[in-house]
CSV table of C-alpha atoms in Angstrom, one decimal:
chain,number,residue,atom,x,y,z
A,1,MET,CA,33.1,44.2,0.8
A,2,SER,CA,32.4,40.8,2.8
A,3,ALA,CA,31.1,37.7,0.5
A,4,THR,CA,28.1,36.2,1.9
A,5,GLU,CA,28.4,31.6,1.9
A,6,VAL,CA,25.8,29.5,0.6
A,7,SER,CA,25.0,26.8,2.5
A,8,PRO,CA,24.7,23.7,-0.5
A,9,PRO,CA,21.3,22.2,-1.4
A,10,PRO,CA,21.1,19.3,1.0
A,11,ARG,CA,20.9,16.6,-0.9
A,12,LEU,CA,19.4,13.0,-0.4
A,13,PHE,CA,23.3,10.8,-1.4
A,14,SER,CA,25.2,12.6,0.6
A,15,GLY,CA,27.0,11.9,4.0
A,16,THR,CA,24.6,12.9,6.9
A,17,HIS,CA,21.2,10.9,4.9
A,18,LEU,CA,22.8,8.2,3.4
A,19,PRO,CA,22.4,5.7,6.1
A,20,LEU,CA,19.0,6.2,6.4
A,21,VAL,CA,18.4,6.3,2.3
A,22,LEU,CA,20.0,3.3,2.1
A,23,GLY,CA,18.3,2.0,5.6
A,24,VAL,CA,15.9,2.6,3.8
A,25,ILE,CA,15.5,1.9,0.5
A,26,SER,CA,16.4,-2.2,1.8
A,27,LEU,CA,13.7,-2.5,4.4
A,28,VAL,CA,10.8,-1.1,1.4
A,29,THR,CA,13.0,-3.8,-1.2
A,30,LEU,CA,13.2,-6.7,2.1
A,31,ALA,CA,9.1,-5.9,2.5
A,32,ALA,CA,8.3,-5.7,-1.7
A,33,PHE,CA,10.6,-8.9,-2.0
A,34,GLU,CA,8.1,-10.9,0.8
A,35,ASN,CA,4.8,-9.5,-0.9
A,36,ARG,CA,6.0,-11.0,-3.9
A,37,ALA,CA,7.0,-14.3,-2.9
A,38,VAL,CA,4.8,-15.6,-0.9
A,39,GLY,CA,2.3,-15.4,-4.2
A,40,THR,CA,4.6,-17.6,-6.3
A,41,ALA,CA,5.8,-20.1,-2.9
A,42,LEU,CA,2.1,-20.3,-1.3
A,43,PRO,CA,0.8,-22.4,-3.9
A,44,THR,CA,3.4,-24.8,-3.3
A,45,MET,CA,2.5,-24.6,-0.2
A,46,VAL,CA,-1.5,-25.2,0.1
A,47,GLN,CA,-0.1,-28.5,-1.6
A,48,GLU,CA,2.8,-29.6,0.3
A,49,PHE,CA,0.1,-29.5,4.0
A,50,ASP,CA,-3.1,-30.6,1.5
A,51,ALA,CA,-4.8,-27.4,2.3
A,52,LEU,CA,-5.6,-26.3,-0.8
A,53,SER,CA,-8.9,-25.3,1.4
A,54,ALA,CA,-6.7,-22.9,3.4
A,55,PHE,CA,-5.8,-20.9,0.1
A,56,GLY,CA,-7.7,-17.5,0.7
A,57,LEU,CA,-7.2,-17.4,4.4
A,58,ALA,CA,-3.6,-17.5,3.9
A,59,ASN,CA,-4.1,-14.1,1.4
A,60,ALA,CA,-6.7,-12.7,3.4
A,61,ALA,CA,-4.9,-12.9,7.2
A,62,PRO,CA,-1.9,-9.9,6.5
A,63,ASN,CA,-5.2,-7.9,5.3
A,64,ALA,CA,-7.1,-8.2,7.9
A,65,SER,CA,-4.5,-7.5,10.8
A,66,TYR,CA,-2.4,-4.6,8.4
A,67,LEU,CA,-5.2,-2.4,9.1
A,68,VAL,CA,-5.1,-2.6,12.8
A,69,SER,CA,-1.8,-2.3,13.2
A,70,LEU,CA,-2.2,1.4,11.6
A,71,ALA,CA,-4.0,1.9,13.8
A,72,ILE,CA,-2.1,1.1,16.7
A,73,ALA,CA,1.0,2.1,15.3
A,74,GLY,CA,-0.1,5.6,14.3
A,75,LEU,CA,-0.9,6.4,18.2
A,76,TRP,CA,2.2,4.6,19.1
A,77,SER,CA,4.8,6.7,16.9
A,78,ASP,CA,3.2,9.9,18.1
A,79,ARG,CA,2.7,9.1,21.5
A,80,ARG,CA,7.2,7.3,22.0
A,81,GLY,CA,8.3,8.5,18.5
A,82,PRO,CA,8.7,6.4,15.8
A,83,ILE,CA,11.8,3.7,16.8
A,84,PRO,CA,9.5,2.2,19.7
A,85,THR,CA,7.1,1.9,17.0
A,86,LEU,CA,10.1,0.2,14.6
A,87,ARG,CA,12.0,-2.1,16.6
A,88,ALA,CA,8.4,-3.7,16.7
A,89,GLY,CA,7.9,-4.2,13.1
A,90,ALA,CA,11.7,-5.3,12.8
A,91,ILE,CA,10.5,-8.3,15.8
A,92,ALA,CA,7.9,-9.1,14.3
A,93,PHE,CA,8.3,-9.4,11.0
A,94,ALA,CA,10.7,-11.8,11.7
A,95,LEU,CA,8.8,-13.7,13.5
A,96,ALA,CA,6.6,-13.6,11.2
A,97,GLN,CA,9.3,-15.3,8.7
A,98,LEU,CA,10.1,-17.6,11.5
A,99,LEU,CA,6.9,-19.2,12.0
A,100,VAL,CA,5.6,-19.4,8.6
A,101,GLY,CA,9.4,-21.2,7.1
A,102,THR,CA,9.3,-23.7,10.3
A,103,ALA,CA,5.5,-24.0,9.8
A,104,GLN,CA,4.6,-27.6,10.1
A,105,GLY,CA,0.7,-27.7,8.9
A,106,MET,CA,-0.8,-23.9,7.6
A,107,PRO,CA,-2.1,-23.1,10.9
A,108,MET,CA,0.7,-21.9,11.8
A,109,VAL,CA,0.9,-20.4,8.0
A,110,VAL,CA,-2.3,-18.7,9.1
A,111,ALA,CA,-1.0,-17.6,12.0
A,112,GLY,CA,2.7,-17.0,10.1
A,113,ARG,CA,1.0,-14.2,7.9
A,114,LEU,CA,-1.2,-12.4,10.0
A,115,LEU,CA,1.2,-11.7,12.2
A,116,SER,CA,3.1,-10.6,8.7
A,117,GLY,CA,0.5,-8.5,8.0
A,118,PHE,CA,0.6,-6.3,11.8
A,119,ALA,CA,4.4,-5.9,11.0
A,120,GLU,CA,4.0,-4.6,8.1
A,121,GLY,CA,1.6,-1.5,9.3
A,122,LEU,CA,4.6,-1.3,12.3
A,123,LEU,CA,7.3,-0.4,9.5
A,124,ASP,CA,5.1,1.0,7.0
A,125,VAL,CA,3.9,4.4,10.0
A,126,ALA,CA,7.5,4.7,11.5
A,127,LEU,CA,9.1,4.4,8.2
A,128,MET,CA,7.2,7.3,7.5
A,129,VAL,CA,7.1,9.1,10.6
A,130,LEU,CA,10.8,8.4,10.6
A,131,VAL,CA,11.4,9.9,7.1
A,132,ALA,CA,9.6,13.3,8.5
A,133,ARG,CA,11.7,13.6,11.8
A,134,THR,CA,15.4,13.0,9.7
A,135,LEU,CA,15.0,14.1,6.7
A,136,PRO,CA,14.6,18.3,4.9
A,137,ALA,CA,11.4,18.7,3.5
A,138,VAL,CA,12.3,19.3,0.0
A,139,LEU,CA,13.9,16.4,0.1
A,140,ARG,CA,11.0,14.5,1.0
A,141,PRO,CA,9.8,14.3,-2.8
A,142,ARG,CA,12.6,12.1,-3.9
A,143,MET,CA,12.9,9.6,-1.3
A,144,PHE,CA,8.7,9.0,-2.4
A,145,SER,CA,10.2,7.9,-6.1
A,146,LEU,CA,13.0,5.8,-4.0
A,147,PHE,CA,10.1,3.9,-2.4
A,148,ALA,CA,7.9,3.5,-5.2
A,149,ALA,CA,11.1,2.3,-7.4
A,150,MET,CA,12.4,-0.7,-4.7
A,151,TRP,CA,9.3,-2.5,-5.9
A,152,ILE,CA,10.4,-2.7,-9.6
A,153,LEU,CA,13.5,-5.5,-9.2
A,154,PRO,CA,10.8,-7.1,-6.9
A,155,SER,CA,8.7,-7.2,-9.4
A,156,VAL,CA,9.9,-8.4,-12.2
A,157,ALA,CA,12.7,-10.8,-10.5
A,158,GLY,CA,11.1,-11.6,-7.0
A,159,PRO,CA,8.8,-14.0,-8.7
A,160,PHE,CA,11.5,-16.0,-11.0
A,161,LEU,CA,13.9,-15.4,-7.4
A,162,THR,CA,11.2,-17.0,-5.4
A,163,GLY,CA,10.2,-20.0,-7.9
A,164,LEU,CA,14.1,-20.5,-8.1
A,165,VAL,CA,14.1,-21.0,-4.7
A,166,THR,CA,11.3,-23.2,-3.8
A,167,GLU,CA,12.8,-25.5,-7.0
A,168,GLN,CA,16.0,-26.2,-5.8
A,169,ALA,CA,16.0,-25.5,-1.8
A,170,GLY,CA,12.4,-26.0,-1.6
A,171,TRP,CA,9.9,-22.8,0.1
A,172,ARG,CA,11.1,-22.8,3.3
A,173,TRP,CA,14.6,-20.8,2.9
A,174,VAL,CA,12.3,-17.8,1.1
A,175,PHE,CA,11.3,-17.0,4.8
A,176,LEU,CA,13.7,-18.4,6.4
A,177,GLY,CA,16.6,-15.9,4.3
A,178,ALA,CA,14.6,-13.3,4.9
A,179,LEU,CA,16.0,-12.9,8.3
A,180,PHE,CA,19.6,-12.3,7.1
A,181,LEU,CA,18.2,-9.7,4.7
A,182,LEU,CA,16.7,-8.2,7.7
A,183,LEU,CA,19.8,-7.3,9.9
A,184,PRO,CA,22.1,-5.4,7.7
A,185,SER,CA,18.9,-3.3,6.9
A,186,TRP,CA,18.5,-2.4,10.8
A,187,PHE,CA,21.9,-1.1,10.9
A,188,LEU,CA,21.8,1.0,8.3
A,189,LEU,CA,18.6,2.5,9.9
A,190,ARG,CA,20.7,2.9,13.1
A,191,PRO,CA,21.6,6.2,12.5
A,192,ALA,CA,19.1,7.8,11.5
A,193,MET,CA,16.8,6.3,14.7
A,194,ARG,CA,20.0,7.8,16.8
A,195,VAL,CA,19.1,11.6,16.1
A,196,ALA,CA,15.1,10.8,16.6
A,197,ALA,CA,16.0,9.8,19.6
A,198,ARG,CA,18.0,12.7,20.8
A,199,THR,CA,14.7,15.1,19.1
A,200,PRO,CA,12.7,16.7,20.8
A,201,ALA,CA,9.6,15.5,22.4
A,202,PRO,CA,6.6,17.5,20.9
A,203,GLU,CA,5.0,19.7,22.9
A,204,ARG,CA,0.9,18.3,23.6
A,205,SER,CA,-1.8,21.0,23.4
A,206,THR,CA,-5.2,21.0,24.6
A,207,GLU,CA,-6.6,20.3,21.5
A,208,ASP,CA,-3.8,17.3,20.8
A,209,ALA,CA,-4.6,16.0,23.3
A,210,ALA,CA,-8.3,15.3,23.0
A,211,GLU,CA,-7.0,14.2,19.4
A,212,LEU,CA,-5.0,12.0,21.2
A,213,ALA,CA,-8.2,10.8,23.6
A,214,ALA,CA,-10.6,11.0,20.4
A,215,TRP,CA,-7.7,7.7,18.6
A,216,ARG,CA,-8.1,5.9,21.1
A,217,ALA,CA,-11.9,5.7,21.4
A,218,ALA,CA,-11.6,4.8,17.7
A,219,LEU,CA,-9.3,1.6,17.9
A,220,PRO,CA,-12.1,-0.8,18.7
A,221,TRP,CA,-13.2,0.2,15.2
A,222,ALA,CA,-10.0,-0.4,13.9
A,223,PHE,CA,-10.5,-4.3,15.1
A,224,ALA,CA,-14.1,-4.3,14.1
A,225,ALA,CA,-12.9,-3.0,10.4
A,226,SER,CA,-9.6,-5.2,10.6
A,227,VAL,CA,-12.5,-8.1,11.2
A,228,ALA,CA,-14.5,-7.0,8.9
A,229,LEU,CA,-12.3,-6.9,5.9
A,230,PHE,CA,-11.4,-10.3,6.9
A,231,SER,CA,-14.7,-11.7,6.5
A,232,MET,CA,-15.3,-10.2,3.6
A,233,THR,CA,-12.8,-11.3,1.6
A,234,LEU,CA,-12.6,-15.2,2.9
A,235,ALA,CA,-16.2,-14.8,1.8
A,236,GLY,CA,-15.5,-13.5,-1.8
A,237,ASP,CA,-13.5,-16.9,-2.2
A,238,HIS,CA,-17.0,-18.5,-1.7
A,239,LEU,CA,-19.6,-16.6,-3.7
A,240,GLU,CA,-20.0,-19.2,-5.7
A,241,HIS,CA,-20.5,-22.0,-4.0
A,242,HIS,CA,-22.5,-20.8,-1.0
A,243,ARG,CA,-24.0,-18.3,-3.0
A,244,TRP,CA,-26.6,-16.6,-0.3
A,245,PRO,CA,-24.0,-16.6,2.8
A,246,ALA,CA,-21.5,-15.4,1.8
A,247,GLY,CA,-23.4,-13.0,-0.6
A,248,VAL,CA,-25.0,-11.3,3.2
A,249,THR,CA,-21.6,-12.4,5.2
A,250,ILE,CA,-19.7,-9.4,2.3
A,251,ALA,CA,-23.3,-7.2,2.3
A,252,VAL,CA,-22.5,-7.3,7.0
A,253,SER,CA,-19.4,-6.9,6.0
A,254,VAL,CA,-19.3,-3.3,3.4
A,255,VAL,CA,-21.3,-1.9,6.5
A,256,VAL,CA,-19.4,-2.4,9.3
A,257,LEU,CA,-16.0,-1.9,6.8
A,258,ALA,CA,-18.1,1.6,6.4
A,259,THR,CA,-18.9,2.9,9.9
A,260,ALA,CA,-15.9,1.7,11.1
A,261,ALA,CA,-14.5,4.2,8.7
A,262,VAL,CA,-16.6,6.8,9.8
A,263,ARG,CA,-15.4,6.5,13.1
A,264,VAL,CA,-10.7,6.3,12.5
A,265,MET,CA,-11.3,9.2,9.8
A,266,PRO,CA,-10.1,12.3,10.5
A,267,ARG,CA,-13.0,14.8,11.4
A,268,GLY,CA,-14.4,16.0,7.9
A,269,THR,CA,-13.4,13.3,5.6
A,270,PHE,CA,-17.0,12.5,4.3
A,271,VAL,CA,-17.7,16.0,3.7
A,272,LEU,CA,-14.8,16.6,1.8
A,273,ARG,CA,-13.0,19.6,4.5
A,274,ARG,CA,-10.6,21.5,2.9
A,275,GLY,CA,-6.8,20.3,4.0
A,276,PHE,CA,-5.6,17.4,5.5
A,277,PRO,CA,-9.8,15.4,5.7
A,278,SER,CA,-9.7,15.9,2.1
A,279,VAL,CA,-5.7,14.0,0.9
A,280,VAL,CA,-7.6,11.2,3.2
A,281,ALA,CA,-10.2,11.8,1.3
A,282,ALA,CA,-8.5,11.5,-2.8
A,283,ARG,CA,-6.0,8.4,-1.6
A,284,GLY,CA,-8.7,6.0,-0.6
A,285,LEU,CA,-11.0,7.4,-4.3
A,286,THR,CA,-7.4,6.7,-6.2
A,287,GLY,CA,-6.7,3.1,-4.3
A,288,ALA,CA,-9.9,2.4,-5.4
A,289,ALA,CA,-9.9,3.6,-8.5
A,290,PHE,CA,-6.2,2.1,-9.8
A,291,ALA,CA,-6.3,-0.9,-7.7
A,292,GLY,CA,-9.6,-1.8,-8.3
A,293,THR,CA,-8.9,-1.4,-12.2
A,294,GLY,CA,-5.9,-3.2,-11.5
A,295,ALA,CA,-6.3,-6.3,-10.5
A,296,TYR,CA,-8.7,-7.2,-13.0
A,297,LEU,CA,-6.5,-6.8,-15.9
A,298,PRO,CA,-5.2,-10.3,-16.3
A,299,LEU,CA,-8.6,-12.1,-16.0
A,300,LEU,CA,-10.3,-10.3,-18.2
A,301,LEU,CA,-7.0,-10.4,-20.9
A,302,THR,CA,-7.3,-14.2,-20.3
A,303,LEU,CA,-10.6,-14.9,-20.6
A,304,GLN,CA,-11.9,-12.3,-23.1
A,305,HIS,CA,-9.0,-12.5,-25.1
A,306,ASP,CA,-7.0,-15.4,-24.7
A,307,PHE,CA,-3.8,-14.3,-23.6
A,308,SER,CA,-1.6,-16.5,-21.6
A,309,PRO,CA,-1.2,-16.8,-18.5
A,310,SER,CA,2.2,-15.2,-18.7
A,311,ARG,CA,1.2,-12.9,-21.1
A,312,ALA,CA,-1.5,-11.6,-19.6
A,313,GLY,CA,1.0,-10.6,-16.4
A,314,ILE,CA,2.1,-7.7,-18.6
A,315,THR,CA,-0.3,-5.9,-16.7
A,316,LEU,CA,1.4,-6.0,-14.0
A,317,SER,CA,5.2,-4.9,-15.4
A,318,ILE,CA,3.4,-2.0,-16.5
A,319,THR,CA,2.2,-1.3,-13.1
A,320,GLY,CA,5.8,-1.5,-11.4
A,321,VAL,CA,7.9,0.3,-14.3
A,322,SER,CA,4.7,3.1,-15.0
A,323,TRP,CA,4.4,3.8,-11.5
A,324,ALA,CA,8.4,4.0,-10.6
A,325,PHE,CA,8.3,6.4,-13.9
A,326,GLY,CA,5.5,8.4,-12.1
A,327,SER,CA,7.2,9.0,-9.2
A,328,TRP,CA,10.3,9.6,-10.3
A,329,LEU,CA,9.0,12.3,-11.8
A,330,GLN,CA,7.2,14.0,-9.1
A,331,GLY,CA,10.7,14.2,-7.2
A,332,ARG,CA,12.9,16.2,-10.0
A,333,GLU,CA,12.8,19.7,-9.5
A,334,HIS,CA,10.3,21.1,-11.4
A,335,GLY,CA,9.2,24.1,-10.0
A,336,PHE,CA,5.5,23.0,-9.2
A,337,GLN,CA,3.9,22.9,-6.3
A,338,ARG,CA,2.3,19.8,-4.6
A,339,VAL,CA,-0.8,20.4,-5.2
A,340,THR,CA,-0.7,21.3,-8.8
A,341,VAL,CA,1.5,17.5,-9.0
A,342,LEU,CA,-0.9,15.9,-7.4
A,343,ARG,CA,-4.2,17.2,-10.2
A,344,THR,CA,-1.6,16.5,-12.6
A,345,GLY,CA,-1.4,12.9,-11.6
A,346,LEU,CA,-5.2,12.4,-11.6
A,347,THR,CA,-5.9,13.7,-14.5
A,348,LEU,CA,-3.3,11.6,-16.8
A,349,MET,CA,-4.7,8.7,-14.3
A,350,THR,CA,-8.1,9.5,-15.0
A,351,ALA,CA,-7.9,9.6,-18.9
A,352,GLY,CA,-5.5,6.4,-18.7
A,353,LEU,CA,-8.4,4.7,-16.8
A,354,ALA,CA,-10.6,5.1,-19.5
A,355,GLY,CA,-8.8,4.0,-22.2
A,356,THR,CA,-8.5,1.2,-19.9
A,357,THR,CA,-12.2,0.4,-20.4
A,358,LEU,CA,-10.7,-0.5,-24.3
A,359,LEU,CA,-9.7,-3.8,-23.0
A,360,ALA,CA,-13.9,-4.4,-22.2
A,361,TRP,CA,-15.1,-2.3,-24.7
A,362,ALA,CA,-13.5,-2.9,-27.9
A,363,GLY,CA,-12.1,-5.7,-28.2
A,364,ASP,CA,-9.7,-5.6,-31.1
A,365,ILE,CA,-7.4,-2.7,-30.1
A,366,ILE,CA,-5.8,-4.6,-27.0
A,367,TRP,CA,-2.5,-2.1,-27.7
A,368,LEU,CA,-4.6,1.1,-26.6
A,369,GLY,CA,-6.2,0.3,-23.8
A,370,LEU,CA,-3.0,-1.0,-22.4
A,371,VAL,CA,-0.8,2.1,-23.5
A,372,GLY,CA,-3.4,3.9,-21.2
A,373,TRP,CA,-2.7,1.5,-18.6
A,374,THR,CA,0.6,2.6,-18.9
A,375,ILE,CA,-0.8,6.2,-18.3
A,376,ALA,CA,-2.9,5.9,-15.6
A,377,GLY,CA,0.0,4.3,-14.1
A,378,ILE,CA,2.4,7.9,-14.6
A,379,GLY,CA,-0.3,9.2,-12.9
A,380,MET,CA,-1.0,7.1,-10.5
A,381,GLY,CA,2.7,7.4,-9.5
A,382,LEU,CA,2.7,11.7,-9.6
A,383,SER,CA,-0.6,10.8,-7.8
A,384,SER,CA,0.4,8.7,-4.9
A,385,SER,CA,3.6,9.9,-3.8
A,386,SER,CA,2.5,13.4,-4.0
A,387,LEU,CA,-0.1,12.5,-1.4
A,388,SER,CA,2.2,10.7,0.6
A,389,VAL,CA,4.2,14.0,0.1
A,390,LEU,CA,1.6,16.2,1.3
A,391,THR,CA,0.6,13.7,4.3
A,392,LEU,CA,4.2,15.1,5.8
A,393,ASP,CA,3.9,18.6,4.9
A,394,LEU,CA,0.3,18.3,6.0
A,395,SER,CA,1.8,17.3,10.0
A,396,ASP,CA,3.8,17.8,12.7
A,397,ASP,CA,5.7,16.4,15.1
A,398,SER,CA,2.8,15.7,17.3
A,399,ASN,CA,0.1,13.9,14.4
A,400,SER,CA,2.7,13.1,11.7
A,401,GLY,CA,2.1,9.3,13.0
A,402,ARG,CA,-1.9,9.5,13.3
A,403,ASN,CA,-2.1,11.7,10.1
A,404,VAL,CA,0.2,8.5,8.0
A,405,SER,CA,-2.0,5.3,10.2
A,406,ALA,CA,-4.8,7.9,8.6
A,407,ALA,CA,-4.1,7.7,4.8
A,408,GLN,CA,-3.0,4.3,5.2
A,409,MET,CA,-5.9,2.8,6.7
A,410,ALA,CA,-8.1,4.9,4.0
A,411,GLY,CA,-6.5,3.4,1.0
A,412,THR,CA,-7.4,-0.1,2.6
A,413,MET,CA,-10.3,0.3,3.4
A,414,SER,CA,-11.6,1.9,-0.3
A,415,ILE,CA,-9.7,-1.0,-2.0
A,416,SER,CA,-10.7,-3.6,-0.4
A,417,THR,CA,-14.6,-2.3,-0.6
A,418,ALA,CA,-14.5,-2.0,-3.9
A,419,LEU,CA,-13.3,-5.2,-4.6
A,420,ALA,CA,-15.3,-6.9,-2.3
A,421,ILE,CA,-18.5,-4.8,-4.2
A,422,SER,CA,-16.7,-5.5,-8.2
A,423,GLY,CA,-15.9,-9.6,-6.6
A,424,THR,CA,-19.3,-9.5,-5.8
A,425,LEU,CA,-20.6,-8.9,-9.6
A,426,LEU,CA,-18.1,-10.6,-11.2
A,427,ALA,CA,-19.2,-14.6,-9.2
A,428,LEU,CA,-23.1,-12.9,-10.1
A,429,ASN,CA,-21.8,-13.3,-13.2
A,430,ALA,CA,-19.2,-16.6,-13.5
A,431,GLY,CA,-20.9,-19.2,-15.1
A,432,ASP,CA,-20.7,-16.9,-18.6
A,433,PRO,CA,-18.9,-13.2,-18.3
A,434,ARG,CA,-19.7,-11.0,-20.6
A,435,PRO,CA,-17.8,-7.6,-21.2
A,436,TRP,CA,-20.1,-5.7,-19.7
A,437,VAL,CA,-19.0,-7.0,-16.8
A,438,PHE,CA,-15.4,-6.6,-16.8
A,439,GLY,CA,-16.6,-2.8,-18.6
A,440,VAL,CA,-18.7,-1.7,-15.6
A,441,ILE,CA,-15.7,-2.7,-13.2
A,442,LEU,CA,-13.6,-0.3,-14.9
A,443,SER,CA,-15.4,2.5,-16.0
A,444,ALA,CA,-16.5,2.3,-11.6
A,445,GLY,CA,-12.9,3.4,-11.9
A,446,VAL,CA,-12.7,5.6,-14.2
A,447,ALA,CA,-15.7,7.5,-11.7
A,448,LEU,CA,-13.5,7.2,-9.0
A,449,ALA,CA,-10.5,8.8,-10.4
A,450,LEU,CA,-12.8,11.7,-11.3
A,451,ALA,CA,-13.9,12.1,-8.2
A,452,ALA,CA,-10.0,11.7,-6.4
A,453,LEU,CA,-9.1,14.9,-9.4
A,454,LEU,CA,-12.1,16.6,-8.2
A,455,THR,CA,-11.5,16.3,-4.2
A,456,ALA,CA,-8.1,17.7,-4.9
A,457,SER,CA,-9.1,21.4,-5.5
A,458,ARG,CA,-9.7,20.6,-1.6
A,459,ILE,CA,-6.5,20.4,-0.6
A,460,ARG,CA,-4.6,23.7,0.3
A,461,THR,CA,-1.1,23.1,2.1
């Protein structure tokens, strides 16, 4: 009787996969620190250049370029593989940090911020495709839990470290220092990139060729959405003093963004076709529900509960920790189907957001509202990572780039639209924002989360 050899299960931190894991999480951590650092250093930068009016422009720039970058990255990664896209993203990231770090005025800062958003789109899509092509499917949930975990340290320590560097060495070193951290991250990824480079190019079917042609035709609409997003964000900053022009700009931008979404989203997304189109729809609804709520919690706590800015920032810490915990849970060996994990996360998020609305509707039980936000964060961690896993599970080597790009674009456009609408409501009541204003905004998040939960029933793997 001969013994049958059983291969050991793949491990994320094994020798084979370790370089990929270390390279990816180091790049994600670097991007997260850069994201958090800008918010801390930008006030000092606009004061030094005496350009306070450019603050909104510098904030809006990366969101606009990120959207069009996603569309380009999806097409490029599917046609040429993730390596050229990843290389271009790393170069763009380095140039962006160099531009901002050596800026002699706000025009250079804005240009650097535009390039930074473009780099982020290329890196996000390329890293996802690289994971899809080099990591076994069984390890992807744990990889995405690491993605979320890598945001904890930047969220908690990033503002403090950035403030320290800004005070001791100057804000320029916040960006120039990132260049030195980019090189080791890149070299850690080299082994995984060599594996991906040896992967045979996928065979192109007639249907796939038609999808590629349709995606190329949608690129101008992605650019239109990018312009609309930039205009919408900029108009929101000037709504209080230029109500009618800014309001009309926001309304037109929302229409353009909605039209562009129909053109660039996978066919069947807006009718909730079973399978991947419903994943994209759920991604958009989930992002708008969570981000649309979280963006207003610090302001709500400051205005209605007399929290200091530092105390109001507790919601950001809760977001980072609870999201990472939820993402860690979904990466465990639980034995549940992925769609079941998604539904569980969306149920928790819906219930948690309903509890969060108490911060607006019931002013004397703040702790219960914060508990609700913690539960919502755990649900978001379960849901967001599960949607990423489902995106790759429902893709193959010929379309993984476009599918990752479509899912990311859905989240970006839906969040931007939700923030524009809620921002308009707040601006119209800026003189005296009553509890009902925040109550409506937070309740809308509950409705969107519930819609995402219902959409999850349309997802089939």
